[in-house]
GROMACS .gro file of C-alpha atoms in nm:
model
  320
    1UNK     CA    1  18.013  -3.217  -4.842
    2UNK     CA    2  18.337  -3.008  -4.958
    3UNK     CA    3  18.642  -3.026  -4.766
    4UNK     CA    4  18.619  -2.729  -4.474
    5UNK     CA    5  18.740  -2.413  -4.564
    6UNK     CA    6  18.667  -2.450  -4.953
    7UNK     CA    7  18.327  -2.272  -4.952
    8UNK     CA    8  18.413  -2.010  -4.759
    9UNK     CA    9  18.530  -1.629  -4.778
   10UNK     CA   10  18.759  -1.659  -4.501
   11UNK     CA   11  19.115  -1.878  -4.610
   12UNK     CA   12  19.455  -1.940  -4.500
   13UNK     CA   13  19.625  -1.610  -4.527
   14UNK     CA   14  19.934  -1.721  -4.754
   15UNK     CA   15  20.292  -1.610  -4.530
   16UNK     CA   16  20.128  -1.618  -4.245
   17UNK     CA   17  20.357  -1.472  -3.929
   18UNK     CA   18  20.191  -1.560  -3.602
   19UNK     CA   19  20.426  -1.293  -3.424
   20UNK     CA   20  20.394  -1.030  -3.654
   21UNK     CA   21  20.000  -1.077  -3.634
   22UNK     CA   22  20.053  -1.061  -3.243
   23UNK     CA   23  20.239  -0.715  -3.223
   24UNK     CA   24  20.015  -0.581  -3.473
   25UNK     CA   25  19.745  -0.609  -3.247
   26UNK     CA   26  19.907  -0.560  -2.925
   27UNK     CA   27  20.040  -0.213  -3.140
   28UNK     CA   28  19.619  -0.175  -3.197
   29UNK     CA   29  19.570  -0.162  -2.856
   30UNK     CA   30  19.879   0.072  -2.752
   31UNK     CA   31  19.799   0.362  -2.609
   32UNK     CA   32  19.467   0.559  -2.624
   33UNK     CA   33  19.170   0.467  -2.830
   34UNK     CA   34  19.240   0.138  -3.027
   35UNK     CA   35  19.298   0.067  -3.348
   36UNK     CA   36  18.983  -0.090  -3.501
   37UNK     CA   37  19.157  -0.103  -3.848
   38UNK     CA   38  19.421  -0.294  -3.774
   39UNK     CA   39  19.211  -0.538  -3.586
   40UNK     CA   40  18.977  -0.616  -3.858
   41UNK     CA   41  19.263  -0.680  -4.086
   42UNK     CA   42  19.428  -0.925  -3.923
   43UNK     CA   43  19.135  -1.127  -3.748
   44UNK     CA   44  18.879  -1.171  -4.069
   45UNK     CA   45  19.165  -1.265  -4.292
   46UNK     CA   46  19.322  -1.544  -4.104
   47UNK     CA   47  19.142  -1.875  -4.042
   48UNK     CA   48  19.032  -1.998  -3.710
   49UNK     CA   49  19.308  -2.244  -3.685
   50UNK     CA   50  19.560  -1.939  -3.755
   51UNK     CA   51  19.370  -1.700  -3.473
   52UNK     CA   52  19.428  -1.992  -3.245
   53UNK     CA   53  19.822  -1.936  -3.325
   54UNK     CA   54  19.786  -1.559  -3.268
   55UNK     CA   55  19.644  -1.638  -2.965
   56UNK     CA   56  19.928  -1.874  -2.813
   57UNK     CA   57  20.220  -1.652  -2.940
   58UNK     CA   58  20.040  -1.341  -2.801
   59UNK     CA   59  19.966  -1.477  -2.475
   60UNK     CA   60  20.415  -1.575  -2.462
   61UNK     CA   61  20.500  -1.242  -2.538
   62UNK     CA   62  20.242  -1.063  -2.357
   63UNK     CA   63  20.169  -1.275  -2.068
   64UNK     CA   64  19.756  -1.147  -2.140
   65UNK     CA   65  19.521  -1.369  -2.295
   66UNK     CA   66  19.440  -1.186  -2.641
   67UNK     CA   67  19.036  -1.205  -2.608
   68UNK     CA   68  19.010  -1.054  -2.224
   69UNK     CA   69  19.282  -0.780  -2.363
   70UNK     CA   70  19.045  -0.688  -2.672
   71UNK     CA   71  18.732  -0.703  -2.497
   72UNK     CA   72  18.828  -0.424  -2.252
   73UNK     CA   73  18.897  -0.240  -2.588
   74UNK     CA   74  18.662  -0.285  -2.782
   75UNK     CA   75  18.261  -0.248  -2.748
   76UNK     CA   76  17.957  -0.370  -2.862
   77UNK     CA   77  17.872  -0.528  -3.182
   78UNK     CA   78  18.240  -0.465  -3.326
   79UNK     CA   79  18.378  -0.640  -3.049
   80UNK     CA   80  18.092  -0.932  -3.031
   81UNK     CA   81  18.255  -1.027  -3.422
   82UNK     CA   82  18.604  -1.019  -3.276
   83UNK     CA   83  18.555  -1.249  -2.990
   84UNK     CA   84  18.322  -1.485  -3.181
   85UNK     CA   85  18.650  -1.508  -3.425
   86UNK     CA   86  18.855  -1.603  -3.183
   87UNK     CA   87  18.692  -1.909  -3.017
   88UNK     CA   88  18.678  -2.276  -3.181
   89UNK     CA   89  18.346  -2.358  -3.372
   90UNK     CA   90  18.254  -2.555  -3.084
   91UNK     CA   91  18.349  -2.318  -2.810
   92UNK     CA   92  18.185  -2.075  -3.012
   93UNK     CA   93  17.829  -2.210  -3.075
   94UNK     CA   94  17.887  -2.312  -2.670
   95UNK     CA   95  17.897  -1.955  -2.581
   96UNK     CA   96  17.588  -1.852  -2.786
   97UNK     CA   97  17.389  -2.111  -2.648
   98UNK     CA   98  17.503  -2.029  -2.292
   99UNK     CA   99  17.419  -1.695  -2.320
  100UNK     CA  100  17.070  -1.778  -2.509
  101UNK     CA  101  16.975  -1.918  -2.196
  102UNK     CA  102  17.108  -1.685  -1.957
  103UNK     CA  103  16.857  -1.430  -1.756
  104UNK     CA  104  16.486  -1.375  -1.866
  105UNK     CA  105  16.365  -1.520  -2.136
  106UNK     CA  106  16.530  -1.704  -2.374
  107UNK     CA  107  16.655  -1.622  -2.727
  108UNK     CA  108  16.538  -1.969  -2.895
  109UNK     CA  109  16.603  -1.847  -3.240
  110UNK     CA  110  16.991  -1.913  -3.123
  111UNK     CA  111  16.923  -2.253  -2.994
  112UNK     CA  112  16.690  -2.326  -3.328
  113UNK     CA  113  16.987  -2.261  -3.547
  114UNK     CA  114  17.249  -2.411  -3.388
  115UNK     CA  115  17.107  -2.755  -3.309
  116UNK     CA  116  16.918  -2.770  -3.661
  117UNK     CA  117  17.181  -2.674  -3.841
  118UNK     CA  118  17.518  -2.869  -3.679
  119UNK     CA  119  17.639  -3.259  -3.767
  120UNK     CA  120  17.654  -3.516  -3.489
  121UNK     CA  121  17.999  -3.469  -3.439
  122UNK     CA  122  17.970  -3.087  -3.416
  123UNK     CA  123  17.699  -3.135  -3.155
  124UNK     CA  124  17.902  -3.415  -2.940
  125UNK     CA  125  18.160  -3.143  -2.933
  126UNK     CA  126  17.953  -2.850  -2.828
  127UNK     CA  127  17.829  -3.058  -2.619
  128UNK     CA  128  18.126  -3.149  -2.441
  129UNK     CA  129  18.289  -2.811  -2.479
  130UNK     CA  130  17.941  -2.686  -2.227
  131UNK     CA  131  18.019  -2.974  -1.999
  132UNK     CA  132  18.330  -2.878  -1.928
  133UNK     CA  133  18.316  -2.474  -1.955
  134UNK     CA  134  17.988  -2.439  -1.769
  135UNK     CA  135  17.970  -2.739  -1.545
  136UNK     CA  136  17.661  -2.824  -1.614
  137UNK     CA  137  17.520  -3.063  -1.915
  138UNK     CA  138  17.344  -2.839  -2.248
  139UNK     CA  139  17.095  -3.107  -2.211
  140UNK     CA  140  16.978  -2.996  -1.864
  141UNK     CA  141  17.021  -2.599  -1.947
  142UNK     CA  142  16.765  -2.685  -2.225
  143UNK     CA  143  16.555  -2.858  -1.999
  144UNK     CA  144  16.555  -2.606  -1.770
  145UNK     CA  145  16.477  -2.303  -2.019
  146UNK     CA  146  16.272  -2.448  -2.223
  147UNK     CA  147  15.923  -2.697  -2.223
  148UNK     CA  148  15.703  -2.920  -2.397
  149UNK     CA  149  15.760  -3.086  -2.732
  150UNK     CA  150  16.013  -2.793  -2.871
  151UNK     CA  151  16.222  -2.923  -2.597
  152UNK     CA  152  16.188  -3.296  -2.693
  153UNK     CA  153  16.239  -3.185  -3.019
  154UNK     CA  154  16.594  -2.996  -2.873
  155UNK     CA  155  16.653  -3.314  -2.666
  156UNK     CA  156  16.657  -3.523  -2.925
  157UNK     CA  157  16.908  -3.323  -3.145
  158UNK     CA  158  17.112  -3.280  -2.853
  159UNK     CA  159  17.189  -3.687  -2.873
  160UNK     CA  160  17.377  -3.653  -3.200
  161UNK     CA  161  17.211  -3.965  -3.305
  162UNK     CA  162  17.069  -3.856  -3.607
  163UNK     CA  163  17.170  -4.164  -3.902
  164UNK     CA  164  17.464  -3.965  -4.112
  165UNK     CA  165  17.474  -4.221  -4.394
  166UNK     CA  166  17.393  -4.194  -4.747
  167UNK     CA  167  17.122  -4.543  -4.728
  168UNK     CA  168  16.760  -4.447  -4.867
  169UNK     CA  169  16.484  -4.707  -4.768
  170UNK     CA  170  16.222  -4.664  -5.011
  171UNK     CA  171  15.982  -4.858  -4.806
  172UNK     CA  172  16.033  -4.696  -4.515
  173UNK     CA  173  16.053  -4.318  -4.655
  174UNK     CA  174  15.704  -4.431  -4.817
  175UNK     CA  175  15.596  -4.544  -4.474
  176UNK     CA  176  15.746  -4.222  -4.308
  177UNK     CA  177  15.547  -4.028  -4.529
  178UNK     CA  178  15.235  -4.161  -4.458
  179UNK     CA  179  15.308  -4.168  -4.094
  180UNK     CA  180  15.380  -3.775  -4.082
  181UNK     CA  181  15.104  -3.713  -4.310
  182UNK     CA  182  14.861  -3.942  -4.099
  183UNK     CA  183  14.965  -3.761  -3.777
  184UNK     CA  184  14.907  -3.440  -3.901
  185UNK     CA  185  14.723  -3.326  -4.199
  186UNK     CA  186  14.525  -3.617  -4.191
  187UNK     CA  187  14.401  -3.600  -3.822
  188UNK     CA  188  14.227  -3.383  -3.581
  189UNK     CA  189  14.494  -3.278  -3.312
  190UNK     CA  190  14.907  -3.354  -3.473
  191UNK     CA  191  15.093  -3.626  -3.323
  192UNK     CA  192  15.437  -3.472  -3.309
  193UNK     CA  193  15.634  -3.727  -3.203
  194UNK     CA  194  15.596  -3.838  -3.552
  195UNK     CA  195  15.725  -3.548  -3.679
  196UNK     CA  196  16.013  -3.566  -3.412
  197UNK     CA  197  16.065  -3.968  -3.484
  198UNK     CA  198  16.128  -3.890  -3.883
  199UNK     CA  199  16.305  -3.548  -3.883
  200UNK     CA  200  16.523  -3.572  -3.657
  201UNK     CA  201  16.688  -3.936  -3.706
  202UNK     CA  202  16.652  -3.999  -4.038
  203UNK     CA  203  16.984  -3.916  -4.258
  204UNK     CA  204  16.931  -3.659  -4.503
  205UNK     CA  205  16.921  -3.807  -4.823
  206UNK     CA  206  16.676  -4.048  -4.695
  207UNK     CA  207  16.438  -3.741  -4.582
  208UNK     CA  208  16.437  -3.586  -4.894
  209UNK     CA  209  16.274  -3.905  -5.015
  210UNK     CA  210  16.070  -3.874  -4.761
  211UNK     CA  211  15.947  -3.471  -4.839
  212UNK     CA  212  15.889  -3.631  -5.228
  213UNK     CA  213  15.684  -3.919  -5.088
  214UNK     CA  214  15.479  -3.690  -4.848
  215UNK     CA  215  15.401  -3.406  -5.118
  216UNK     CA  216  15.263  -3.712  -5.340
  217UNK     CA  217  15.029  -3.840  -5.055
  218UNK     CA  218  14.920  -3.504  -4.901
  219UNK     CA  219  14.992  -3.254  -5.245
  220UNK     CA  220  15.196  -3.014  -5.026
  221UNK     CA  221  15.529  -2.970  -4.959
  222UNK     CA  222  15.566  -3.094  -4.584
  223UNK     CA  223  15.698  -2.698  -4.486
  224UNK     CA  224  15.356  -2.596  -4.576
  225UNK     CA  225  15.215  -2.879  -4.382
  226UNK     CA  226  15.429  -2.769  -4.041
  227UNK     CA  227  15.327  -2.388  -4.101
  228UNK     CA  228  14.942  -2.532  -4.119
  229UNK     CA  229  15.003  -2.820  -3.803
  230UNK     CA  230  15.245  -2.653  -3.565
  231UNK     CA  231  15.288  -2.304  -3.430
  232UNK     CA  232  15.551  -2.118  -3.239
  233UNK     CA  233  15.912  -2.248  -3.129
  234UNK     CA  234  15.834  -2.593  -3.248
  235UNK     CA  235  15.737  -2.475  -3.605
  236UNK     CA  236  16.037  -2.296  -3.642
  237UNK     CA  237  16.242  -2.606  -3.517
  238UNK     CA  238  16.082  -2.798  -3.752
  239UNK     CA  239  16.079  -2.572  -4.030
  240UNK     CA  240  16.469  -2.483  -3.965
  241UNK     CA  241  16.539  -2.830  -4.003
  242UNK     CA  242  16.326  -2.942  -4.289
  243UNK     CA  243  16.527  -2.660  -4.468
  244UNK     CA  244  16.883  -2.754  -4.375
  245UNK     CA  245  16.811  -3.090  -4.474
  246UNK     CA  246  16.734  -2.945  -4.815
  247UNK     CA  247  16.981  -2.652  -4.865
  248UNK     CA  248  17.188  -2.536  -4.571
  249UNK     CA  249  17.334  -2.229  -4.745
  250UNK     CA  250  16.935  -2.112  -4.820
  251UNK     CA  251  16.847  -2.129  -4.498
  252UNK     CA  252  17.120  -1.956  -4.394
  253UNK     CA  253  17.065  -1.675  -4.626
  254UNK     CA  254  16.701  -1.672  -4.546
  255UNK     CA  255  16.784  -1.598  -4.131
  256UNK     CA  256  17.045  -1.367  -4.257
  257UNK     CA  257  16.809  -1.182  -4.492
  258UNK     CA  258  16.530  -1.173  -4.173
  259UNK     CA  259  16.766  -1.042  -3.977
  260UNK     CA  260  16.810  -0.712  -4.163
  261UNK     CA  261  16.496  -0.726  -4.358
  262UNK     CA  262  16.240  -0.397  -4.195
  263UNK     CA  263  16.275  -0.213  -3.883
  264UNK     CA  264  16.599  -0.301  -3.678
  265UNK     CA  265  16.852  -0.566  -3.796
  266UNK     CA  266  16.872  -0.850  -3.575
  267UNK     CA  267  17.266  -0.857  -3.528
  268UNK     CA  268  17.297  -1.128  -3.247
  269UNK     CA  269  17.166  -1.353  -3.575
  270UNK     CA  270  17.356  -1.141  -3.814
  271UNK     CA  271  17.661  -1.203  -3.595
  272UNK     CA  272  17.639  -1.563  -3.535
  273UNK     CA  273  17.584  -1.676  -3.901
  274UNK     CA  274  17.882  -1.444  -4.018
  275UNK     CA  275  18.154  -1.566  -3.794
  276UNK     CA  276  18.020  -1.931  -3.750
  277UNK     CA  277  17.986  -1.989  -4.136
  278UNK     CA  278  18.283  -1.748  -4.303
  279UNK     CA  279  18.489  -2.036  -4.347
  280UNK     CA  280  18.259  -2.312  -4.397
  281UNK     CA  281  18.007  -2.157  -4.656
  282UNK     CA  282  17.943  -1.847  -4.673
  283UNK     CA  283  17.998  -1.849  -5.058
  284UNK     CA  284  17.705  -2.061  -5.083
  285UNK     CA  285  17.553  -1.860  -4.880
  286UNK     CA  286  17.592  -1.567  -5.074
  287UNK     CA  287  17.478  -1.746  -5.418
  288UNK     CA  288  17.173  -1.848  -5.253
  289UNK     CA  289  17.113  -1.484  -5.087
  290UNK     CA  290  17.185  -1.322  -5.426
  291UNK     CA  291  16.957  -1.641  -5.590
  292UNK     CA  292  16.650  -1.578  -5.334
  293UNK     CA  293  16.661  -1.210  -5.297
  294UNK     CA  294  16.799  -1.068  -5.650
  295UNK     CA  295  17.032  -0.851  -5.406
  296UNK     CA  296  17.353  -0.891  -5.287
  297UNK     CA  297  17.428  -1.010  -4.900
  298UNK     CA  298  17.721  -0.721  -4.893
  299UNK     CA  299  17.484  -0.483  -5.020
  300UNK     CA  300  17.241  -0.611  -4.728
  301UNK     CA  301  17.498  -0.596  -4.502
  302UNK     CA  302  17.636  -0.249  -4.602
  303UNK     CA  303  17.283  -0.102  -4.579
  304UNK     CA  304  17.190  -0.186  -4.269
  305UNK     CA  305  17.532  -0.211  -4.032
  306UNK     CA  306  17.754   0.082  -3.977
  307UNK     CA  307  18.165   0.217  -3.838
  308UNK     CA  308  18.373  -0.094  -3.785
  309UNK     CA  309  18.080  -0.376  -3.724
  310UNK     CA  310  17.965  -0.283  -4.096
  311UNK     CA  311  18.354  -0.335  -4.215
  312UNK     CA  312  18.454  -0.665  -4.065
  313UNK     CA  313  18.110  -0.810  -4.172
  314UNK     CA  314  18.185  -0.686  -4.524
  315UNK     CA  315  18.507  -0.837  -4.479
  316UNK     CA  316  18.430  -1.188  -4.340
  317UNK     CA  317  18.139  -1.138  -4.612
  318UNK     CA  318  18.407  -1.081  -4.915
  319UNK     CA  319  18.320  -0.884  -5.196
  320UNK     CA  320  18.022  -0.808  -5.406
   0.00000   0.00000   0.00000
């Protein structure tokens, strides 16, 4: 994995001046009507560890905490980027989950790419970041909003226990193979605790043993297998993390591309992948989008967003 920060659009912004960042947005917010401009200049080209600066020296010479001031400002899905920019990864991917959950219904597409898509140590920190923010444990707000194996499946990512090392057991990705493809394909009824047991504990490299093993046995790529077995939430769990085992980036670029692809754009998605993975790899992402799609994500983006939304997402989205 490269170092954070050297796949992404977003980078250290080189003389950086926390102060002079702070009274340029305080001067944003001066007066009537606020200065969108301004705002998107200095938040999408300053990296989250530079934000959390802003944030400290604005709250000394203000006395205001610097998200509460611009969310009065600012509305909608302009101001859903800004805020998202200003909170740690962890507090960040918190928040969405949080607010997933909250009311009627529940937007699982949010909890499917979070948990499928974050390392153990990103999940023991969201994890703890919920704990303490919200009072209660994510494990029990799953529990409580969601059912059946899709929430085992949820459980068990929520343990951060997945094996993170680079060991392949031939044997045993032989054996998983058979064991997926003898609970599923090969039986009336799927067994997916099978599924479950193998995807979500077994490290990655050792998986995508595993996926070459299983297409031998079965002659099908184990995504086509889920799409065949499984249905609903828990095929999309599945599916979502079959694919980030393989190529984080493509899925990535394949939600992003869903999310504006037809009638509507999706922009709590749109959102979430934008600000969560501008500084981690969003130039992957882009390669892949571009790779997959033979368009551009900006061009995506610029088609189907509009006013100050479309420009920070082109910005956090860097050029062409």
């Amino acid at each position: 994995m490269a170092a954070i920060g050297k796949r992404g659009t977003v980078t250290e912004a080189a003389g950086f001046d926390p102060e002079a960042d702070a009274q340029r947005l305080r001067g944003a917010m001066k007066g009537t009507g606020t200065d969108e401009a301004a705002v998107t200049e200095v938040l999408s080209h300053r990296t989250i560890a530079q934000r959390q600066r802003i944030k400290e020296v604005f709250k000394q010479a203000v006395g205001k905490d610097l998200a509460d001031e611009l969310s009065s400002e600012l509305s909608g899905n302009f101001r859903s980027v800004v805020l998202g920019l200003l909170m740690l990864p962890p507090v960040y991917d918190a928040y969405e989950l949080k607010y997933a959950m909250k009311g009627a219904g529940t937007e699982e597409a949010a909890l499917i790419d979070i948990l499928a898509s974050r390392s153990n140590a990103e999940v023991k920190a969201i994890n703890a970041f919920y704990k303490k923010e919200y009072g209660k444990s994510l494990e029990d707000a799953v529990c409580g909003d969601t059912s059946g194996m899709f929430q085992r499946v949820l459980v068990s990512l929520l343990t951060a226990g997945r094996d993170e090392s680079d060991n392949v057991d031939n044997a045993q990705a032989v054996l998983d193979a058979k064991e997926i493809y003898e609970a599923g394909e090969a039986r009336w009824g799927t067994d997916e605790v099978k599924f479950l047991t193998v995807l979500c504990v077994r490290n990655q490299k050792h998986l995508l043993r595993v996926f070459e093993e299983y297409k031998k046995i079965s002659g099908r790529e184990i995504e086509d297998s889920i799409k065949r077995e499984m249905s609903g939430c828990l095929e999309d769990v599945f599916l979502a993390i079959v694919k980030c085992i393989r190529n984080k980036p493509a899925f990535f670029a394949e939600r992003l591309y869903k999310s504006m692809k037809g009638l509507g754009t999706t922009d709590s998605v749109l959102i979430r992948i934008m600000v969560a993975r501008a500084e981690i790899d969003m130039l992957d992402i882009k390669a892949e989008f571009l790779k997959m799609y033979g368009k551009t994500l900006h061009s995506f983006i610029k088609g189907d967003t509009s006013g100050d939304y479309r420009k920070i997402l082109l910005e956090l989205c860097g050029g062409e």
